[in-house]
Coordinates of C-alpha atoms in Angstrom, one line a residue:
M1 CA 0.0 0.0 0.0
M2 CA 1.3 3.4 -0.9
S3 CA 1.6 5.9 2.0
K4 CA -0.3 9.2 2.1
K5 CA 1.2 12.5 2.7
S6 CA -0.6 15.4 4.2
E7 CA -1.0 18.5 2.0
N8 CA 0.4 20.6 4.8
G9 CA 3.9 19.3 4.0
Y10 CA 3.9 21.2 0.7
Q11 CA 2.7 24.6 1.8
A12 CA 6.3 25.7 2.5
E13 CA 7.4 24.8 -1.0
T14 CA 5.1 27.0 -3.0
T15 CA 7.0 28.9 -5.7
A16 CA 6.8 32.6 -6.5
C17 CA 7.7 34.7 -9.5
C18 CA 11.5 34.9 -9.7
N19 CA 11.7 37.8 -12.2
A20 CA 9.9 41.1 -11.9
E21 CA 10.1 41.6 -15.6
N22 CA 7.5 38.9 -16.1
H23 CA 4.4 38.7 -14.0
H24 CA 2.1 36.7 -16.3
H25 CA 1.6 33.0 -15.5
H26 CA 0.3 30.7 -18.2
P27 CA -1.0 27.4 -17.0
H28 CA 1.0 25.5 -19.6
H29 CA 4.4 26.9 -18.8
H30 CA 4.9 25.2 -15.4
H31 CA 8.5 25.9 -14.8
S32 CA 7.8 24.8 -11.2
S33 CA 7.2 21.3 -12.5
S34 CA 10.9 20.6 -12.3
H35 CA 13.7 22.5 -10.6
C36 CA 15.2 23.1 -14.0
D37 CA 12.4 22.2 -16.4
R38 CA 14.1 19.0 -17.3
Y39 CA 12.5 18.6 -20.7
A40 CA 12.8 22.1 -21.9
A41 CA 13.6 23.0 -25.5
R42 CA 17.1 22.0 -26.5
K43 CA 17.9 24.7 -29.1
P44 CA 20.0 27.5 -27.7
S45 CA 19.2 31.0 -28.7
I46 CA 20.4 34.3 -27.4
Q47 CA 18.0 37.2 -27.6
F48 CA 18.7 40.8 -26.8
D49 CA 15.9 42.0 -24.6
R50 CA 15.4 45.7 -25.2
A51 CA 12.5 45.9 -22.8
S52 CA 14.8 45.1 -19.9
L53 CA 16.4 48.5 -20.4
L54 CA 13.1 50.2 -19.4
T55 CA 12.1 47.9 -16.5
T56 CA 13.6 46.8 -13.2
T57 CA 14.6 43.3 -12.4
D58 CA 14.3 42.4 -8.8
G59 CA 13.8 38.7 -9.0
D60 CA 15.8 35.6 -9.9
G61 CA 17.0 37.1 -13.2
G62 CA 18.7 35.6 -16.2
G63 CA 21.2 37.2 -18.4
I64 CA 24.5 39.0 -18.6
C65 CA 24.8 42.4 -16.8
K66 CA 26.6 45.0 -18.8
S67 CA 27.3 48.5 -17.4
T68 CA 27.3 51.0 -20.2
S69 CA 29.7 53.8 -20.5
P70 CA 28.5 57.4 -21.1
S71 CA 27.0 58.1 -24.5
S72 CA 27.6 54.6 -25.6
T73 CA 25.8 52.7 -28.3
S74 CA 25.1 49.0 -28.2
T75 CA 24.2 47.0 -31.3
T76 CA 23.2 43.4 -31.3
T77 CA 22.6 41.4 -34.4
T78 CA 20.4 38.3 -34.5
P79 CA 19.5 36.0 -37.5
N80 CA 16.6 38.3 -38.3
T81 CA 16.9 41.6 -36.6
T82 CA 19.4 44.2 -35.5
T83 CA 18.7 46.2 -32.3
T84 CA 20.6 49.4 -31.5
V85 CA 20.3 51.0 -28.1
S86 CA 21.9 54.4 -27.2
T87 CA 22.3 55.7 -23.7
S88 CA 23.2 59.1 -22.4
A89 CA 25.8 59.9 -19.8
S90 CA 23.1 60.5 -17.2
T91 CA 21.5 57.2 -17.5
H92 CA 22.8 54.0 -15.9
V93 CA 21.2 51.0 -17.6
V94 CA 21.8 47.3 -17.4
P95 CA 21.0 45.6 -20.7
T96 CA 20.4 41.8 -20.4
I97 CA 21.1 39.0 -22.8
I98 CA 18.2 36.7 -22.3
V99 CA 18.9 33.0 -22.6
D100 CA 15.9 31.2 -24.1
D101 CA 13.4 33.4 -22.3
V102 CA 10.7 30.8 -22.4
S103 CA 8.1 32.5 -20.2
R104 CA 8.1 35.6 -22.5
R105 CA 8.4 34.2 -25.9
T106 CA 5.5 34.9 -28.3
Q107 CA 4.9 34.2 -32.0
Q108 CA 5.6 37.8 -32.7
S109 CA 8.8 38.3 -30.7
T110 CA 10.4 34.9 -30.9
I111 CA 13.7 34.8 -32.8
P112 CA 14.0 31.1 -33.9
F113 CA 17.4 29.5 -33.7
D114 CA 17.4 28.2 -37.3
S115 CA 14.8 30.4 -39.1
E116 CA 15.8 31.9 -42.4
S117 CA 13.1 34.4 -43.1
D118 CA 10.1 36.3 -41.6
E119 CA 7.8 33.9 -43.5
D120 CA 9.1 31.0 -41.4
Q121 CA 7.8 32.8 -38.2
Q122 CA 4.4 33.2 -39.8
E123 CA 4.0 29.5 -40.7
A124 CA 0.4 28.3 -40.7
S125 CA -0.8 26.4 -37.7
P126 CA -0.7 22.6 -38.1
R127 CA -4.3 22.5 -37.1
I128 CA -5.5 23.8 -40.5
S129 CA -3.8 21.2 -42.6
V130 CA -4.8 17.6 -42.9
K131 CA -1.8 15.2 -42.8
R132 CA -1.5 11.5 -43.4
T133 CA 1.3 9.1 -42.9
D134 CA 2.4 6.6 -45.6
S135 CA 0.4 3.9 -43.8
G136 CA -2.7 6.1 -43.9
F137 CA -2.7 7.1 -40.2
E138 CA -4.5 10.4 -39.6
D139 CA -5.2 10.6 -35.9
F140 CA -2.5 13.2 -35.0
C141 CA -1.5 16.8 -35.4
V142 CA 2.2 17.7 -35.6
R143 CA 4.2 20.2 -37.6
N144 CA 6.3 18.3 -40.0
L145 CA 6.4 14.6 -40.8
S146 CA 9.4 14.9 -43.1
I147 CA 11.8 15.2 -40.1
A148 CA 10.7 11.9 -38.5
K149 CA 13.9 10.1 -39.3
Y150 CA 15.9 12.5 -37.1
G151 CA 13.4 11.9 -34.3
R152 CA 13.8 8.1 -34.5
K153 CA 17.5 8.5 -34.2
E154 CA 17.1 10.7 -31.1
I155 CA 14.8 8.3 -29.5
D156 CA 17.1 5.4 -30.2
I157 CA 20.0 7.2 -28.7
A158 CA 18.1 8.2 -25.6
E159 CA 17.0 4.6 -25.2
Q160 CA 20.6 3.5 -24.7
E161 CA 20.8 5.9 -21.7
M162 CA 17.5 4.8 -20.1
P163 CA 18.4 1.3 -18.7
G164 CA 15.6 1.3 -16.1
L165 CA 12.8 1.2 -18.8
M166 CA 14.7 -1.4 -20.8
T167 CA 15.3 -3.7 -17.8
L168 CA 11.7 -3.3 -16.7
L169 CA 10.5 -4.3 -20.1
E170 CA 12.7 -7.4 -20.1
R171 CA 11.3 -8.5 -16.7
V172 CA 7.5 -7.8 -17.1
G173 CA 7.0 -7.1 -20.8
A174 CA 5.7 -10.6 -21.6
E175 CA 3.0 -10.3 -19.0
K176 CA 1.6 -7.1 -20.6
P177 CA 0.6 -5.6 -17.2
L178 CA -1.0 -2.6 -18.9
K179 CA -3.2 -4.5 -21.3
N180 CA -6.4 -2.6 -21.9
A181 CA -5.0 0.5 -20.2
K182 CA -5.9 3.7 -22.0
I183 CA -3.5 6.3 -21.0
V184 CA -3.7 10.0 -21.9
G185 CA -0.5 11.9 -21.3
C186 CA 0.4 15.6 -21.0
T187 CA 4.1 16.0 -20.6
H188 CA 7.1 17.5 -22.5
I189 CA 7.5 15.6 -25.7
T190 CA 11.1 14.9 -26.1
A191 CA 13.3 11.9 -27.1
Q192 CA 13.1 10.6 -23.6
T193 CA 9.3 10.8 -23.6
G194 CA 9.4 8.9 -26.8
V195 CA 11.1 6.0 -25.0
L196 CA 8.5 6.2 -22.2
I197 CA 5.6 6.1 -24.7
R198 CA 7.2 3.2 -26.6
T199 CA 7.6 1.3 -23.4
L200 CA 4.0 1.9 -22.3
I201 CA 2.8 0.5 -25.6
Q202 CA 5.0 -2.6 -25.3
L203 CA 3.5 -3.2 -21.9
G204 CA 0.1 -3.4 -23.5
A205 CA -1.3 0.2 -23.2
S206 CA -2.9 2.4 -25.8
V207 CA -1.9 6.0 -25.5
R208 CA -2.7 9.5 -26.7
W209 CA -0.3 12.3 -25.9
C210 CA 0.1 16.1 -26.0
A211 CA 2.6 18.6 -24.6
C212 CA 2.4 20.3 -21.2
N213 CA 4.6 23.2 -22.4
I214 CA 3.9 25.2 -25.6
Y215 CA 7.6 25.6 -26.4
S216 CA 9.3 22.4 -25.3
T217 CA 8.1 19.9 -28.0
Q218 CA 10.8 18.4 -30.2
D219 CA 9.0 18.4 -33.5
E220 CA 11.2 15.6 -35.0
V221 CA 10.3 13.3 -32.1
A222 CA 6.6 14.0 -32.4
A223 CA 6.8 13.2 -36.1
A224 CA 8.7 10.0 -35.4
L225 CA 6.1 8.8 -32.9
V226 CA 3.3 9.6 -35.4
N227 CA 5.0 7.4 -38.0
E228 CA 4.6 4.6 -35.5
N229 CA 0.9 5.3 -35.5
I230 CA 0.8 6.9 -32.1
P231 CA -1.7 9.8 -31.7
I232 CA 0.4 12.8 -30.9
F233 CA -1.0 16.4 -30.7
A234 CA 1.9 18.8 -30.2
W235 CA 4.3 21.1 -31.9
E236 CA 6.8 23.7 -30.8
G237 CA 5.4 27.2 -30.5
E238 CA 1.7 26.4 -29.9
T239 CA -0.6 29.3 -29.0
E240 CA -2.6 29.0 -25.8
E241 CA -5.7 28.2 -27.7
E242 CA -3.9 25.5 -29.6
F243 CA -2.5 24.1 -26.3
W244 CA -6.0 23.5 -25.0
W245 CA -7.2 22.2 -28.4
C246 CA -4.5 19.6 -28.3
I247 CA -5.5 18.5 -24.8
D248 CA -9.1 18.2 -26.0
K249 CA -8.1 16.1 -29.0
C250 CA -6.4 13.6 -26.7
V251 CA -9.4 13.2 -24.5
S252 CA -12.3 13.4 -27.0
A253 CA -11.4 10.5 -29.4
G254 CA -14.6 8.9 -30.5
H255 CA -15.3 5.8 -28.4
W256 CA -11.8 5.8 -26.9
R257 CA -11.9 7.0 -23.3
P258 CA -8.9 7.2 -21.0
N259 CA -8.7 5.3 -17.7
L260 CA -5.3 6.7 -16.6
I261 CA -3.7 10.1 -16.8
V262 CA 0.0 10.9 -16.9
D263 CA 0.4 14.6 -16.1
D264 CA 3.1 17.2 -15.7
G265 CA 1.7 20.4 -14.2
G266 CA -2.0 19.3 -13.7
D267 CA -3.4 20.9 -16.8
M268 CA -4.7 17.6 -18.3
T269 CA -6.2 16.5 -14.9
S270 CA -7.9 19.9 -14.4
Y271 CA -9.3 20.0 -18.0
V272 CA -10.7 16.5 -17.8
A273 CA -12.3 17.2 -14.4
K274 CA -14.0 20.4 -15.7
T275 CA -14.8 19.5 -19.3
Y276 CA -15.4 15.7 -19.1
P277 CA -16.6 15.0 -15.6
T278 CA -18.0 11.6 -16.6
V279 CA -14.7 10.5 -18.0
F280 CA -12.9 11.9 -14.9
A281 CA -15.2 9.9 -12.6
Q282 CA -14.3 6.6 -14.4
L283 CA -10.5 7.0 -14.1
K284 CA -8.5 4.3 -12.4
G285 CA -5.7 6.7 -11.4
I286 CA -3.6 9.8 -12.1
V287 CA 0.2 10.0 -12.0
E288 CA 1.6 13.5 -11.5
E289 CA 5.3 14.3 -11.6
S290 CA 5.5 18.1 -10.9
L291 CA 5.4 20.2 -7.8
H292 CA 2.8 22.5 -9.2
G293 CA 0.6 19.6 -10.3
V294 CA 0.9 18.0 -6.9
H295 CA -0.4 21.2 -5.3
R296 CA -3.4 21.2 -7.6
L297 CA -4.1 17.5 -6.7
Y298 CA -4.0 18.2 -3.0
S299 CA -6.3 21.2 -3.5
M300 CA -8.8 19.0 -5.4
S301 CA -8.6 16.3 -2.7
K302 CA -9.2 18.9 0.0
T303 CA -12.4 20.1 -1.7
E304 CA -13.5 16.6 -2.6
Q305 CA -13.1 17.2 -6.4
L306 CA -10.6 14.4 -6.9
A307 CA -12.5 11.5 -8.5
A308 CA -9.6 9.0 -8.6
P309 CA -6.5 8.0 -6.6
A310 CA -3.4 10.0 -7.6
M311 CA 0.3 9.1 -7.3
N312 CA 2.7 11.9 -6.3
I313 CA 5.9 11.2 -8.2
N314 CA 7.4 14.5 -7.5
D315 CA 8.3 13.6 -3.9
S316 CA 9.6 10.1 -4.6
V317 CA 13.0 9.6 -3.2
L318 CA 14.7 9.0 -6.5
K319 CA 13.1 11.9 -8.4
T320 CA 13.9 14.3 -5.6
R321 CA 17.5 13.2 -5.1
F322 CA 18.5 12.5 -8.7
D323 CA 16.6 15.2 -10.6
S324 CA 17.5 18.0 -8.2
I325 CA 21.2 17.2 -7.5
Y326 CA 22.7 15.1 -10.3
S327 CA 20.9 16.6 -13.3
C328 CA 21.7 20.2 -12.2
R329 CA 25.3 19.3 -11.5
E330 CA 25.8 18.5 -15.2
S331 CA 23.4 20.8 -16.9
I332 CA 24.6 24.1 -15.3
I333 CA 28.0 23.6 -16.9
D334 CA 26.5 23.0 -20.3
C335 CA 24.2 26.0 -19.9
L336 CA 27.1 28.4 -19.0
K337 CA 29.3 27.1 -21.8
R338 CA 26.7 27.3 -24.5
T339 CA 25.4 30.7 -23.6
T340 CA 28.6 32.6 -22.7
D341 CA 31.6 30.8 -24.1
S342 CA 33.4 31.8 -20.9
M343 CA 36.3 30.2 -19.2
L344 CA 35.0 29.2 -15.8
G345 CA 38.2 28.2 -14.0
G346 CA 39.4 31.0 -11.7
K347 CA 36.1 32.9 -11.7
Q348 CA 34.3 34.1 -8.6
A349 CA 30.7 32.7 -8.2
V350 CA 28.0 33.2 -5.7
I351 CA 25.3 30.5 -5.4
C352 CA 22.1 31.8 -3.8
G353 CA 20.6 28.9 -1.9
Y354 CA 22.2 25.7 -0.8
G355 CA 19.3 23.2 -1.1
D356 CA 19.5 20.2 -3.4
I357 CA 19.9 22.3 -6.5
G358 CA 22.4 24.7 -4.9
K359 CA 24.4 21.7 -3.7
G360 CA 24.6 20.3 -7.2
V361 CA 25.5 23.6 -8.8
S362 CA 28.1 24.5 -6.2
N363 CA 30.0 21.2 -6.5
A364 CA 29.8 21.3 -10.3
L365 CA 31.5 24.8 -10.4
K366 CA 33.9 23.9 -7.7
G367 CA 35.1 20.9 -9.8
L368 CA 36.0 23.2 -12.6
G369 CA 38.1 25.5 -10.5
V370 CA 35.5 28.2 -9.8
N371 CA 35.8 30.0 -6.4
V372 CA 32.3 29.5 -5.0
V373 CA 30.6 31.2 -2.1
V374 CA 27.1 30.6 -0.9
T375 CA 24.2 32.7 0.5
E376 CA 21.6 31.0 2.7
I377 CA 18.7 31.8 5.1
D378 CA 18.6 28.3 6.7
P379 CA 21.2 27.7 9.4
I380 CA 21.2 23.9 8.7
C381 CA 21.9 24.4 5.0
A382 CA 24.5 27.1 5.8
L383 CA 26.3 24.7 8.1
Q384 CA 26.3 22.0 5.3
A385 CA 27.9 24.6 3.0
C386 CA 30.6 25.4 5.5
M387 CA 31.4 21.7 6.0
E388 CA 31.8 21.4 2.3
G389 CA 34.3 24.2 2.2
F390 CA 32.1 27.0 0.9
R391 CA 32.1 30.4 2.6
V392 CA 28.6 31.6 3.5
V393 CA 28.1 35.3 2.8
R394 CA 25.5 38.0 2.1
L395 CA 24.9 38.8 -1.5
E396 CA 25.1 42.5 -0.9
D397 CA 28.6 42.0 0.5
V398 CA 30.0 40.3 -2.6
A399 CA 27.8 41.4 -5.5
Q400 CA 30.4 44.0 -6.8
H401 CA 33.2 41.4 -6.9
V402 CA 31.8 38.2 -8.3
D403 CA 31.8 37.1 -12.0
I404 CA 28.8 34.7 -11.8
V405 CA 25.5 34.9 -9.8
I406 CA 23.3 31.8 -9.8
T407 CA 20.0 31.8 -7.9
C408 CA 18.7 28.4 -6.6
T409 CA 16.1 29.6 -4.1
S410 CA 12.5 29.3 -5.5
N411 CA 12.0 32.7 -4.0
Q412 CA 11.4 36.2 -5.4
H413 CA 13.4 39.5 -5.1
V414 CA 16.6 37.6 -4.4
V415 CA 18.5 39.8 -6.9
T416 CA 17.3 43.4 -6.8
R417 CA 17.9 46.2 -9.3
N418 CA 20.2 47.8 -6.7
L419 CA 22.3 44.7 -6.5
M420 CA 22.5 44.4 -10.3
N421 CA 23.7 48.0 -10.5
Q422 CA 26.5 47.1 -8.2
M423 CA 27.7 44.1 -10.3
K424 CA 30.7 44.6 -12.5
S425 CA 30.5 44.7 -16.3
G426 CA 30.1 41.2 -17.7
C427 CA 28.8 39.6 -14.6
I428 CA 26.7 36.5 -15.6
L429 CA 23.4 36.3 -13.8
C430 CA 21.1 33.2 -14.2
N431 CA 18.4 31.3 -12.4
M432 CA 18.4 27.6 -11.7
G433 CA 15.6 27.6 -9.1
R434 CA 12.0 26.4 -9.4
S435 CA 9.8 29.3 -10.6
N436 CA 6.4 29.6 -12.2
T437 CA 7.3 32.5 -14.4
G438 CA 10.9 33.5 -13.8
R439 CA 13.5 32.7 -16.5
Q440 CA 15.5 29.6 -16.1
V441 CA 18.9 28.9 -17.6
C442 CA 18.3 25.2 -18.3
P443 CA 16.4 25.6 -21.5
S444 CA 19.6 26.7 -23.2
C445 CA 21.4 23.4 -22.5
S446 CA 21.0 20.3 -24.7
C447 CA 18.7 18.5 -22.2
V448 CA 18.8 16.9 -18.8
P449 CA 20.6 13.6 -19.0
S450 CA 18.5 10.7 -20.3
L451 CA 19.7 8.5 -17.3
V452 CA 18.0 10.9 -14.9
I453 CA 14.8 10.9 -16.8
S454 CA 15.0 7.1 -17.0
I455 CA 14.6 7.0 -13.2
T456 CA 11.6 9.3 -13.2
A457 CA 10.0 7.5 -16.2
T458 CA 10.4 4.1 -14.6
T459 CA 8.8 5.4 -11.4
Q460 CA 5.9 6.7 -13.5
I461 CA 5.3 3.3 -15.2
L462 CA 5.4 1.4 -11.9
A463 CA 2.9 3.8 -10.5
L464 CA 0.6 3.3 -13.6
I465 CA 0.9 -0.5 -13.2
E466 CA 0.1 -0.3 -9.5
L467 CA -3.0 1.9 -10.1
F468 CA -4.2 -0.1 -13.0
T469 CA -3.8 -3.6 -11.5
S470 CA -4.8 -2.9 -7.9
Q471 CA -8.2 -4.1 -6.7
R472 CA -11.0 -1.6 -6.7
G473 CA -11.2 0.1 -3.3
R474 CA -7.5 -0.4 -2.4
Y475 CA -6.9 3.3 -3.0
K476 CA -9.3 6.0 -2.1
K477 CA -9.8 9.2 -3.9
D478 CA -6.7 10.8 -2.5
V479 CA -3.1 11.6 -3.2
Y480 CA -0.5 8.9 -2.4
L481 CA 3.3 8.7 -2.2
M482 CA 5.3 5.9 -3.7
P483 CA 6.4 3.3 -1.2
K484 CA 10.1 2.9 -0.4
K485 CA 10.0 -0.6 -1.6
M486 CA 9.1 0.6 -5.1
D487 CA 11.9 3.3 -5.0
E488 CA 14.4 0.6 -4.1
Y489 CA 13.1 -1.5 -7.0
V490 CA 13.5 1.4 -9.5
A491 CA 17.1 1.9 -8.2
S492 CA 17.9 -1.8 -8.6
L493 CA 16.8 -1.7 -12.3
H494 CA 19.5 0.9 -13.0
L495 CA 22.4 -0.7 -11.1
P496 CA 23.4 -3.2 -13.8
F497 CA 24.0 -0.2 -16.1
F498 CA 27.0 0.7 -13.8
G499 CA 28.1 -2.8 -13.2
A500 CA 27.1 -2.5 -9.6
N501 CA 26.7 -5.6 -7.4
L502 CA 24.7 -5.4 -4.2
T503 CA 25.8 -7.1 -1.0
E504 CA 23.1 -9.4 0.5
L505 CA 22.3 -9.5 4.2
T506 CA 22.5 -12.8 6.1
D507 CA 19.6 -14.0 8.1
A508 CA 21.3 -12.9 11.3
Q509 CA 22.2 -9.5 9.9
A510 CA 18.6 -8.9 8.7
E511 CA 17.2 -10.0 12.1
Y512 CA 19.7 -7.7 13.9
L513 CA 18.7 -4.7 11.8
G514 CA 15.0 -5.5 12.0
V515 CA 14.5 -5.5 8.2
N516 CA 13.5 -7.9 5.5
K517 CA 16.4 -9.4 3.5
T518 CA 14.8 -8.2 0.3
G519 CA 13.8 -4.7 1.6
P520 CA 12.8 -2.1 2.2
F521 CA 16.1 -1.4 3.9
K522 CA 15.2 2.0 5.4
Q523 CA 12.4 3.4 7.4
N524 CA 10.0 6.0 5.8
Y525 CA 11.6 8.7 7.9
Y526 CA 15.1 8.0 6.6
R527 CA 16.7 10.9 4.7
Y528 CA 19.0 9.8 1.9

């Protein structure tokens, strides 16, 4: 039986806007769904944000601070535009280079990475064209089928780094534990998601899928899945109207009615509950992987609007530890290299926040020879930083000296306009924290490692199997946590990838410790 967790345990984790330049929250952006939006768009683009010259930034900002000299002129050329900004001697401004400003991109202002003309930006919506695969399959809506071969290669490459799914398939694939399961998914559509979808189908499920973020879809992957006769409704750069249209197309499919939901952010769950209450009432379960989506589930449960049991994947041990620490540890280096081309060794950096994300970022930079200091509000985290050799300081005391400022706080007003004015020319400022609307640096990196996503995806599949195969009445209409035994099983599926061999307890040792020889090996209160 999976253990429940009170909603009160999440109230302290609510996220706030981390950038004062952007106050508008769209339900499909959901940057809070993952510390560093792990599925975000891979294509790097650097966009000069002219609006930042006229507004203040007092949140977790993102960009490169440049102090302009008197009567200077700054010119930035992009593939399609050239922007010139002149400043007078009496004005002190801080232009900002925005790294994939996902939360503010629109069809009018977006500067695509590989576009060649203005006509490319005005491409007609995929909704108005009827497409058909070579096999005659029509139940989909994606941008371009001709790039499917690239998507297949990306999925195949990702599969090699997702050992948990492959091992799980070897062990239970023949049993088809998800036979007759009808799964509707609303997540980022990337190569790693392609591996997840393929695995679900091989386990016996039928699926329909759309994107939880209007900018994160890999069009080549969507096309590849469609060529495998999988109903996909997603493309990069959807409008908000198109976003909800895609969700509706996944749910309203003739006589096909979902009995399971895989969600990232809660949009699919909320939409089905409000628009298709009969379908919602017949669900066998919901699997949610994001913090924001979990908050919405607890809210629905509290008001008795939740019509099916839901699994909280966000707070599983493996997702928390691996997504937050190990993925950030690698992706932050890629982000900084791709967007700045800077030599990191020898630079001075301040990391705001020493939680799981801050720990990963700090150690990654330290390993490259960066001199790292940390800011913290929590004395326990501050003591941890001290024990790791990091000096704990106040941001206002070091802002004028450091070369890099990285926020990992999930809070607002961490970096104020006054602090930015104190920073030296060329100081790199970026956000790695969880934020609903603030910019995050991770969309500029290639992607979070497939191995990390394998851990979360394997956990999702096991949760789906548990909900689908459990006897009616075992789970109430509430939100549940994954049991530790299942976390241990997911971890064991990945150990062969590293050639790891576990030591087995003897009967005497197991009795002495008061545990079962096969696990779980730790109590629920144990902190890894």
